[in-house]
């Protein structure tokens, strides 16, 4: 007669110990195992109430396992809130700072370094030694070739930086201006040619800054062709050419001057149209706001 009450008491005690184990929120499967063992320890008679105690223990352990996973739940909650970890912000800032030293900017820096090197080679030994002029031409050719690649690399691989936007046009104008001024100073190229080319380049650059509030003037095919012909013409003048090659370079430079003037006028026209469109859009937006 005493076996049944003991089993019942054992089952009840096992259930109570299982509930206590669940309330302590033991993480994961450990809670379920502890609750089950507590129920089994209190059921020596193997009565029906004992088995109920076991079931209660397992259920409580499962509840504890579902409610107490502190590490993973906290990480998921942080991700769901959309808040970036503090370390990620620092890493992003470091990447932005390091991006200045990308391949496109390095090519631009190389072009800037080549400017004084070109001038030194161009004017070495009075400026008329064919060997030094050939070395100067090599420096000029490297600078012009890198000009073709740095912008393409920056746009293709998303390497555009504020430094590149400023330094790239400066490097372009610096190498071309240095070559033209050296050639005119040595008497190889008339000063009026240098004046037209440099005046156009500086004027268009200034014009771009003046109308940038209304939009960006895109580089035209004519402008790209002008840059190519200018580079070829100046390169031919840097070399100590004679005979029919000297005559050919004159015609190439003439074509460069014509393209310089024509494309310059086209940019002025685009700037005027862009400014008018920008003013009209601003007026329309202001009228809509007032209405």
C-alpha atoms as a printed R data frame, in Angstrom:
    type eleno elety resid chain resno      x      y       z
1   ATOM     1    CA   UNK     A     1  0.000  0.000   0.000
2   ATOM     2    CA   UNK     A     2  2.907  2.354   0.584
3   ATOM     3    CA   UNK     A     3  4.334  1.874  -2.918
4   ATOM     4    CA   UNK     A     4  1.716  3.910  -4.716
5   ATOM     5    CA   UNK     A     5  1.903  7.001  -2.536
6   ATOM     6    CA   UNK     A     6  5.675  6.904  -2.711
7   ATOM     7    CA   UNK     A     7  5.532  6.790  -6.476
8   ATOM     8    CA   UNK     A     8  3.090  9.630  -6.518
9   ATOM     9    CA   UNK     A     9  5.214 11.589  -4.113
10  ATOM    10    CA   UNK     A    10  8.287 10.813  -6.148
11  ATOM    11    CA   UNK     A    11  6.517 11.926  -9.326
12  ATOM    12    CA   UNK     A    12  5.363 15.147  -7.762
13  ATOM    13    CA   UNK     A    13  8.806 15.847  -6.346
14  ATOM    14    CA   UNK     A    14 10.327 15.127  -9.756
15  ATOM    15    CA   UNK     A    15  7.943 17.561 -11.413
16  ATOM    16    CA   UNK     A    16  8.771 20.226  -8.853
17  ATOM    17    CA   UNK     A    17 12.499 19.721  -9.354
18  ATOM    18    CA   UNK     A    18 12.030 19.868 -13.148
19  ATOM    19    CA   UNK     A    19 10.149 23.169 -12.831
20  ATOM    20    CA   UNK     A    20 12.930 24.505 -10.614
21  ATOM    21    CA   UNK     A    21 15.491 23.504 -13.234
22  ATOM    22    CA   UNK     A    22 13.507 25.307 -15.935
23  ATOM    23    CA   UNK     A    23 13.219 28.472 -13.840
24  ATOM    24    CA   UNK     A    24 16.991 28.682 -13.504
25  ATOM    25    CA   UNK     A    25 17.181 28.952 -17.341
26  ATOM    26    CA   UNK     A    26 20.067 26.539 -17.918
27  ATOM    27    CA   UNK     A    27 21.114 27.104 -21.583
28  ATOM    28    CA   UNK     A    28 20.391 24.620 -24.331
29  ATOM    29    CA   UNK     A    29 20.124 20.881 -24.016
30  ATOM    30    CA   UNK     A    30 21.690 20.861 -20.539
31  ATOM    31    CA   UNK     A    31 18.413 22.175 -19.066
32  ATOM    32    CA   UNK     A    32 16.381 19.405 -20.662
33  ATOM    33    CA   UNK     A    33 18.780 16.672 -19.496
34  ATOM    34    CA   UNK     A    34 18.889 18.031 -15.937
35  ATOM    35    CA   UNK     A    35 15.090 18.207 -15.702
36  ATOM    36    CA   UNK     A    36 14.693 14.666 -17.045
37  ATOM    37    CA   UNK     A    37 17.238 13.264 -14.607
38  ATOM    38    CA   UNK     A    38 15.488 15.042 -11.711
39  ATOM    39    CA   UNK     A    39 12.149 13.448 -12.620
40  ATOM    40    CA   UNK     A    40 13.664  9.988 -13.018
41  ATOM    41    CA   UNK     A    41 15.455 10.196  -9.645
42  ATOM    42    CA   UNK     A    42 12.159 10.798  -7.896
43  ATOM    43    CA   UNK     A    43 10.336  7.797  -9.418
44  ATOM    44    CA   UNK     A    44 11.746  4.566  -7.965
45  ATOM    45    CA   UNK     A    45  8.411  2.802  -8.153
46  ATOM    46    CA   UNK     A    46  7.990  3.397 -11.861
47  ATOM    47    CA   UNK     A    47  4.342  4.325 -11.423
48  ATOM    48    CA   UNK     A    48  2.215  6.311 -13.834
49  ATOM    49    CA   UNK     A    49  2.750  9.494 -11.885
50  ATOM    50    CA   UNK     A    50  6.479  8.949 -12.163
51  ATOM    51    CA   UNK     A    51  6.259  8.819 -15.920
52  ATOM    52    CA   UNK     A    52  4.223 12.003 -15.767
53  ATOM    53    CA   UNK     A    53  7.025 13.555 -13.787
54  ATOM    54    CA   UNK     A    54  9.483 12.547 -16.483
55  ATOM    55    CA   UNK     A    55  7.321 14.118 -19.171
56  ATOM    56    CA   UNK     A    56  6.986 17.287 -17.165
57  ATOM    57    CA   UNK     A    57 10.749 17.367 -16.695
58  ATOM    58    CA   UNK     A    58 11.456 16.981 -20.392
59  ATOM    59    CA   UNK     A    59  8.876 19.640 -21.297
60  ATOM    60    CA   UNK     A    60 10.333 22.073 -18.805
61  ATOM    61    CA   UNK     A    61 13.839 21.387 -20.104
62  ATOM    62    CA   UNK     A    62 12.724 22.047 -23.669
63  ATOM    63    CA   UNK     A    63 11.160 25.321 -22.571
64  ATOM    64    CA   UNK     A    64 14.379 26.297 -20.850
65  ATOM    65    CA   UNK     A    65 16.371 25.399 -23.955
66  ATOM    66    CA   UNK     A    66 14.108 27.542 -26.119
67  ATOM    67    CA   UNK     A    67 14.226 30.546 -23.803
68  ATOM    68    CA   UNK     A    68 17.842 30.634 -22.698
69  ATOM    69    CA   UNK     A    69 20.270 30.983 -25.644
70  ATOM    70    CA   UNK     A    70 21.962 34.188 -24.634
71  ATOM    71    CA   UNK     A    71 24.804 34.406 -27.138
72  ATOM    72    CA   UNK     A    72 23.049 33.707 -30.424
73  ATOM    73    CA   UNK     A    73 19.836 35.621 -29.636
74  ATOM    74    CA   UNK     A    74 21.772 38.722 -28.661
75  ATOM    75    CA   UNK     A    75 23.752 38.636 -31.917
76  ATOM    76    CA   UNK     A    76 20.590 38.182 -34.004
77  ATOM    77    CA   UNK     A    77 18.831 41.018 -32.187
78  ATOM    78    CA   UNK     A    78 21.775 43.310 -32.875
79  ATOM    79    CA   UNK     A    79 21.653 42.410 -36.552
80  ATOM    80    CA   UNK     A    80 17.879 42.861 -36.768
81  ATOM    81    CA   UNK     A    81 18.173 46.346 -35.271
82  ATOM    82    CA   UNK     A    82 20.319 47.311 -38.256
83  ATOM    83    CA   UNK     A    83 23.042 48.815 -36.077
84  ATOM    84    CA   UNK     A    84 26.570 48.323 -37.374
85  ATOM    85    CA   UNK     A    85 29.076 47.188 -34.756
86  ATOM    86    CA   UNK     A    86 31.465 49.814 -33.538
87  ATOM    87    CA   UNK     A    87 34.430 47.965 -35.029
88  ATOM    88    CA   UNK     A    88 32.809 47.940 -38.481
89  ATOM    89    CA   UNK     A    89 32.654 51.735 -38.535
90  ATOM    90    CA   UNK     A    90 36.335 51.992 -37.662
91  ATOM    91    CA   UNK     A    91 37.220 49.457 -40.357
92  ATOM    92    CA   UNK     A    92 35.145 51.348 -42.934
93  ATOM    93    CA   UNK     A    93 36.932 54.581 -42.068
94  ATOM    94    CA   UNK     A    94 40.302 52.846 -42.469
95  ATOM    95    CA   UNK     A    95 39.273 51.536 -45.906
96  ATOM    96    CA   UNK     A    96 38.210 55.008 -47.019
97  ATOM    97    CA   UNK     A    97 41.545 56.444 -45.950
98  ATOM    98    CA   UNK     A    98 43.515 53.646 -47.628
99  ATOM    99    CA   UNK     A    99 41.553 53.999 -50.880
100 ATOM   100    CA   UNK     A   100 43.549 57.120 -51.731
101 ATOM   101    CA   UNK     A   101 46.495 54.826 -52.476
102 ATOM   102    CA   UNK     A   102 44.731 52.860 -55.203
103 ATOM   103    CA   UNK     A   103 46.302 52.086 -58.570
104 ATOM   104    CA   UNK     A   104 44.532 54.932 -60.385
105 ATOM   105    CA   UNK     A   105 45.803 57.553 -57.942
106 ATOM   106    CA   UNK     A   106 49.282 56.063 -58.003
107 ATOM   107    CA   UNK     A   107 49.381 56.515 -61.776
108 ATOM   108    CA   UNK     A   108 48.291 60.124 -61.322
109 ATOM   109    CA   UNK     A   109 51.042 60.671 -58.747
110 ATOM   110    CA   UNK     A   110 53.554 59.146 -61.149
111 ATOM   111    CA   UNK     A   111 52.477 61.607 -63.818
112 ATOM   112    CA   UNK     A   112 52.972 64.507 -61.406
113 ATOM   113    CA   UNK     A   113 56.469 63.267 -60.546
114 ATOM   114    CA   UNK     A   114 57.305 62.955 -64.239
115 ATOM   115    CA   UNK     A   115 56.671 66.666 -64.855
116 ATOM   116    CA   UNK     A   116 59.878 67.991 -63.235
117 ATOM   117    CA   UNK     A   117 61.792 64.984 -64.580
118 ATOM   118    CA   UNK     A   118 60.608 65.807 -68.098
119 ATOM   119    CA   UNK     A   119 61.626 69.457 -67.766
120 ATOM   120    CA   UNK     A   120 65.088 68.502 -66.503
121 ATOM   121    CA   UNK     A   121 65.614 66.074 -69.379
122 ATOM   122    CA   UNK     A   122 64.222 68.505 -71.939
123 ATOM   123    CA   UNK     A   123 66.545 71.331 -70.941
124 ATOM   124    CA   UNK     A   124 69.632 69.195 -70.280
125 ATOM   125    CA   UNK     A   125 72.761 70.231 -72.175
126 ATOM   126    CA   UNK     A   126 71.101 73.315 -73.616
127 ATOM   127    CA   UNK     A   127 67.976 71.495 -74.762
128 ATOM   128    CA   UNK     A   128 69.251 70.431 -78.183
129 ATOM   129    CA   UNK     A   129 70.983 67.140 -77.477
130 ATOM   130    CA   UNK     A   130 69.111 64.370 -79.357
131 ATOM   131    CA   UNK     A   131 69.856 61.803 -76.643
132 ATOM   132    CA   UNK     A   132 68.421 63.934 -73.841
133 ATOM   133    CA   UNK     A   133 65.459 64.860 -76.017
134 ATOM   134    CA   UNK     A   134 64.777 61.163 -76.590
135 ATOM   135    CA   UNK     A   135 64.756 60.548 -72.833
136 ATOM   136    CA   UNK     A   136 62.443 63.534 -72.394
137 ATOM   137    CA   UNK     A   137 60.142 62.069 -75.038
138 ATOM   138    CA   UNK     A   138 60.075 58.753 -73.132
139 ATOM   139    CA   UNK     A   139 59.020 60.543 -69.934
140 ATOM   140    CA   UNK     A   140 56.367 62.482 -71.853
141 ATOM   141    CA   UNK     A   141 55.066 59.283 -73.503
142 ATOM   142    CA   UNK     A   142 54.769 57.485 -70.153
143 ATOM   143    CA   UNK     A   143 52.856 60.431 -68.715
144 ATOM   144    CA   UNK     A   144 50.425 60.516 -71.638
145 ATOM   145    CA   UNK     A   145 49.881 56.734 -71.568
146 ATOM   146    CA   UNK     A   146 49.134 56.720 -67.838
147 ATOM   147    CA   UNK     A   147 46.623 59.493 -68.490
148 ATOM   148    CA   UNK     A   148 44.686 57.066 -70.683
149 ATOM   149    CA   UNK     A   149 44.539 54.378 -67.993
150 ATOM   150    CA   UNK     A   150 44.082 56.063 -64.610
151 ATOM   151    CA   UNK     A   151 40.647 57.494 -65.344
152 ATOM   152    CA   UNK     A   152 39.464 54.249 -66.932
153 ATOM   153    CA   UNK     A   153 40.648 52.202 -63.955
154 ATOM   154    CA   UNK     A   154 39.033 54.588 -61.479
155 ATOM   155    CA   UNK     A   155 35.640 54.411 -63.186
156 ATOM   156    CA   UNK     A   156 35.722 50.675 -63.940
157 ATOM   157    CA   UNK     A   157 36.767 49.477 -60.490
158 ATOM   158    CA   UNK     A   158 35.069 52.203 -58.443
159 ATOM   159    CA   UNK     A   159 38.346 53.834 -57.397
160 ATOM   160    CA   UNK     A   160 37.161 57.414 -57.786
161 ATOM   161    CA   UNK     A   161 38.372 59.611 -54.912
162 ATOM   162    CA   UNK     A   162 38.384 63.323 -54.156
163 ATOM   163    CA   UNK     A   163 42.159 63.329 -54.563
164 ATOM   164    CA   UNK     A   164 41.866 61.811 -58.027
165 ATOM   165    CA   UNK     A   165 39.225 64.319 -59.105
166 ATOM   166    CA   UNK     A   166 41.574 67.176 -58.238
167 ATOM   167    CA   UNK     A   167 44.987 65.709 -59.049
168 ATOM   168    CA   UNK     A   168 44.149 64.102 -62.407
169 ATOM   169    CA   UNK     A   169 43.306 67.306 -64.334
170 ATOM   170    CA   UNK     A   170 46.229 69.091 -62.665
171 ATOM   171    CA   UNK     A   171 48.614 66.362 -63.835
172 ATOM   172    CA   UNK     A   172 47.189 66.517 -67.367
173 ATOM   173    CA   UNK     A   173 47.620 70.272 -67.654
174 ATOM   174    CA   UNK     A   174 51.011 70.213 -65.939
175 ATOM   175    CA   UNK     A   175 52.723 67.765 -68.306
176 ATOM   176    CA   UNK     A   176 51.233 69.343 -71.436
177 ATOM   177    CA   UNK     A   177 51.941 72.871 -70.241
178 ATOM   178    CA   UNK     A   178 55.527 72.012 -69.313
179 ATOM   179    CA   UNK     A   179 56.151 70.502 -72.745
180 ATOM   180    CA   UNK     A   180 54.658 73.450 -74.642
181 ATOM   181    CA   UNK     A   181 56.499 76.050 -72.593
182 ATOM   182    CA   UNK     A   182 59.814 74.229 -72.964
183 ATOM   183    CA   UNK     A   183 59.361 73.919 -76.727
184 ATOM   184    CA   UNK     A   184 58.495 77.606 -77.074
185 ATOM   185    CA   UNK     A   185 61.384 78.646 -74.807
186 ATOM   186    CA   UNK     A   186 63.776 76.645 -77.005
187 ATOM   187    CA   UNK     A   187 62.349 78.242 -80.148
188 ATOM   188    CA   UNK     A   188 60.933 75.018 -81.570
189 ATOM   189    CA   UNK     A   189 57.278 76.060 -81.297
190 ATOM   190    CA   UNK     A   190 55.700 79.517 -81.748
191 ATOM   191    CA   UNK     A   191 54.439 81.101 -78.524
192 ATOM   192    CA   UNK     A   192 51.027 81.789 -80.029
193 ATOM   193    CA   UNK     A   193 50.456 78.040 -80.410
194 ATOM   194    CA   UNK     A   194 51.337 77.535 -76.745
195 ATOM   195    CA   UNK     A   195 49.075 80.444 -75.811
196 ATOM   196    CA   UNK     A   196 46.066 79.049 -77.703
197 ATOM   197    CA   UNK     A   197 46.388 75.530 -76.298
198 ATOM   198    CA   UNK     A   198 47.068 76.528 -72.695
199 ATOM   199    CA   UNK     A   199 44.470 79.305 -72.779
200 ATOM   200    CA   UNK     A   200 41.832 76.884 -74.007
201 ATOM   201    CA   UNK     A   201 42.714 74.216 -71.413
202 ATOM   202    CA   UNK     A   202 42.688 76.621 -68.474
203 ATOM   203    CA   UNK     A   203 39.572 78.405 -69.723
204 ATOM   204    CA   UNK     A   204 37.530 75.217 -70.130
205 ATOM   205    CA   UNK     A   205 38.644 73.971 -66.726
206 ATOM   206    CA   UNK     A   206 37.478 77.218 -65.141
207 ATOM   207    CA   UNK     A   207 34.225 77.048 -67.092
208 ATOM   208    CA   UNK     A   208 33.523 73.561 -65.761
209 ATOM   209    CA   UNK     A   209 33.836 74.836 -62.201
210 ATOM   210    CA   UNK     A   210 31.543 77.787 -62.900
211 ATOM   211    CA   UNK     A   211 28.669 75.665 -64.217
212 ATOM   212    CA   UNK     A   212 29.125 72.667 -61.928
213 ATOM   213    CA   UNK     A   213 26.176 73.857 -59.819
214 ATOM   214    CA   UNK     A   214 23.928 73.202 -62.829
215 ATOM   215    CA   UNK     A   215 25.543 69.940 -63.947
216 ATOM   216    CA   UNK     A   216 28.661 68.352 -65.405
217 ATOM   217    CA   UNK     A   217 29.890 68.954 -68.946
218 ATOM   218    CA   UNK     A   218 30.756 65.478 -70.276
219 ATOM   219    CA   UNK     A   219 33.908 64.863 -72.275
220 ATOM   220    CA   UNK     A   220 33.051 64.717 -75.968
221 ATOM   221    CA   UNK     A   221 34.594 62.565 -78.654
222 ATOM   222    CA   UNK     A   222 36.083 65.687 -80.170
223 ATOM   223    CA   UNK     A   223 37.742 66.511 -76.873
224 ATOM   224    CA   UNK     A   224 39.250 63.029 -76.630
225 ATOM   225    CA   UNK     A   225 40.480 63.246 -80.219
226 ATOM   226    CA   UNK     A   226 41.971 66.658 -79.455
227 ATOM   227    CA   UNK     A   227 43.889 65.224 -76.498
228 ATOM   228    CA   UNK     A   228 45.246 62.396 -78.648
229 ATOM   229    CA   UNK     A   229 46.351 64.680 -81.510
230 ATOM   230    CA   UNK     A   230 47.891 67.152 -79.075
231 ATOM   231    CA   UNK     A   231 49.905 64.389 -77.426
232 ATOM   232    CA   UNK     A   232 51.168 63.074 -80.766
233 ATOM   233    CA   UNK     A   233 52.049 66.548 -82.044
234 ATOM   234    CA   UNK     A   234 53.894 67.622 -78.892
235 ATOM   235    CA   UNK     A   235 55.682 64.283 -78.766
236 ATOM   236    CA   UNK     A   236 56.910 64.758 -82.324
237 ATOM   237    CA   UNK     A   237 58.178 68.232 -81.441
238 ATOM   238    CA   UNK     A   238 59.993 66.929 -78.380
239 ATOM   239    CA   UNK     A   239 61.971 64.536 -80.584
240 ATOM   240    CA   UNK     A   240 64.746 66.051 -82.669
241 ATOM   241    CA   UNK     A   241 63.146 65.264 -86.024
242 ATOM   242    CA   UNK     A   242 64.405 66.450 -89.398
243 ATOM   243    CA   UNK     A   243 63.379 66.204 -93.050
244 ATOM   244    CA   UNK     A   244 59.850 65.151 -93.941
245 ATOM   245    CA   UNK     A   245 59.113 64.127 -90.349
246 ATOM   246    CA   UNK     A   246 59.696 67.723 -89.276
247 ATOM   247    CA   UNK     A   247 57.204 68.839 -91.936
248 ATOM   248    CA   UNK     A   248 54.707 66.184 -90.871
249 ATOM   249    CA   UNK     A   249 54.800 67.285 -87.239
250 ATOM   250    CA   UNK     A   250 53.912 70.830 -88.324
251 ATOM   251    CA   UNK     A   251 50.707 69.572 -89.954
252 ATOM   252    CA   UNK     A   252 49.869 67.399 -86.965
253 ATOM   253    CA   UNK     A   253 50.288 70.410 -84.656
254 ATOM   254    CA   UNK     A   254 48.087 72.480 -86.983
255 ATOM   255    CA   UNK     A   255 45.354 69.843 -86.697
256 ATOM   256    CA   UNK     A   256 45.762 69.899 -82.915
257 ATOM   257    CA   UNK     A   257 45.329 73.676 -82.817
258 ATOM   258    CA   UNK     A   258 42.176 73.506 -84.970
259 ATOM   259    CA   UNK     A   259 40.677 70.785 -82.763
260 ATOM   260    CA   UNK     A   260 41.626 72.783 -79.685
261 ATOM   261    CA   UNK     A   261 39.675 75.827 -80.869
262 ATOM   262    CA   UNK     A   262 36.668 73.922 -82.227
263 ATOM   263    CA   UNK     A   263 36.207 71.733 -79.165
264 ATOM   264    CA   UNK     A   264 36.721 74.750 -76.912
265 ATOM   265    CA   UNK     A   265 33.858 76.590 -78.602
266 ATOM   266    CA   UNK     A   266 31.700 73.442 -78.335
267 ATOM   267    CA   UNK     A   267 32.323 73.288 -74.580
268 ATOM   268    CA   UNK     A   268 31.339 76.944 -74.245
269 ATOM   269    CA   UNK     A   269 28.088 76.205 -76.077
270 ATOM   270    CA   UNK     A   270 27.378 73.212 -73.823
271 ATOM   271    CA   UNK     A   271 28.060 75.326 -70.742
272 ATOM   272    CA   UNK     A   272 25.580 77.999 -71.871
273 ATOM   273    CA   UNK     A   273 22.863 75.417 -72.601
274 ATOM   274    CA   UNK     A   274 23.513 73.650 -69.297
275 ATOM   275    CA   UNK     A   275 23.272 76.901 -67.360
276 ATOM   276    CA   UNK     A   276 19.987 77.868 -69.033
277 ATOM   277    CA   UNK     A   277 18.484 74.450 -68.331
278 ATOM   278    CA   UNK     A   278 19.610 74.594 -64.732
279 ATOM   279    CA   UNK     A   279 18.089 78.044 -64.184
280 ATOM   280    CA   UNK     A   280 14.814 76.959 -65.813
281 ATOM   281    CA   UNK     A   281 14.613 73.838 -63.634
282 ATOM   282    CA   UNK     A   282 15.237 75.877 -60.504
283 ATOM   283    CA   UNK     A   283 12.508 78.337 -61.414
284 ATOM   284    CA   UNK     A   284 10.066 75.519 -62.090
285 ATOM   285    CA   UNK     A   285 10.904 73.862 -58.780
286 ATOM   286    CA   UNK     A   286 10.466 77.175 -56.931
287 ATOM   287    CA   UNK     A   287  7.070 77.770 -58.545
288 ATOM   288    CA   UNK     A   288  5.903 74.277 -57.559
289 ATOM   289    CA   UNK     A   289  7.057 74.888 -53.988
290 ATOM   290    CA   UNK     A   290  5.188 78.199 -53.776
291 ATOM   291    CA   UNK     A   291  2.054 76.656 -55.282
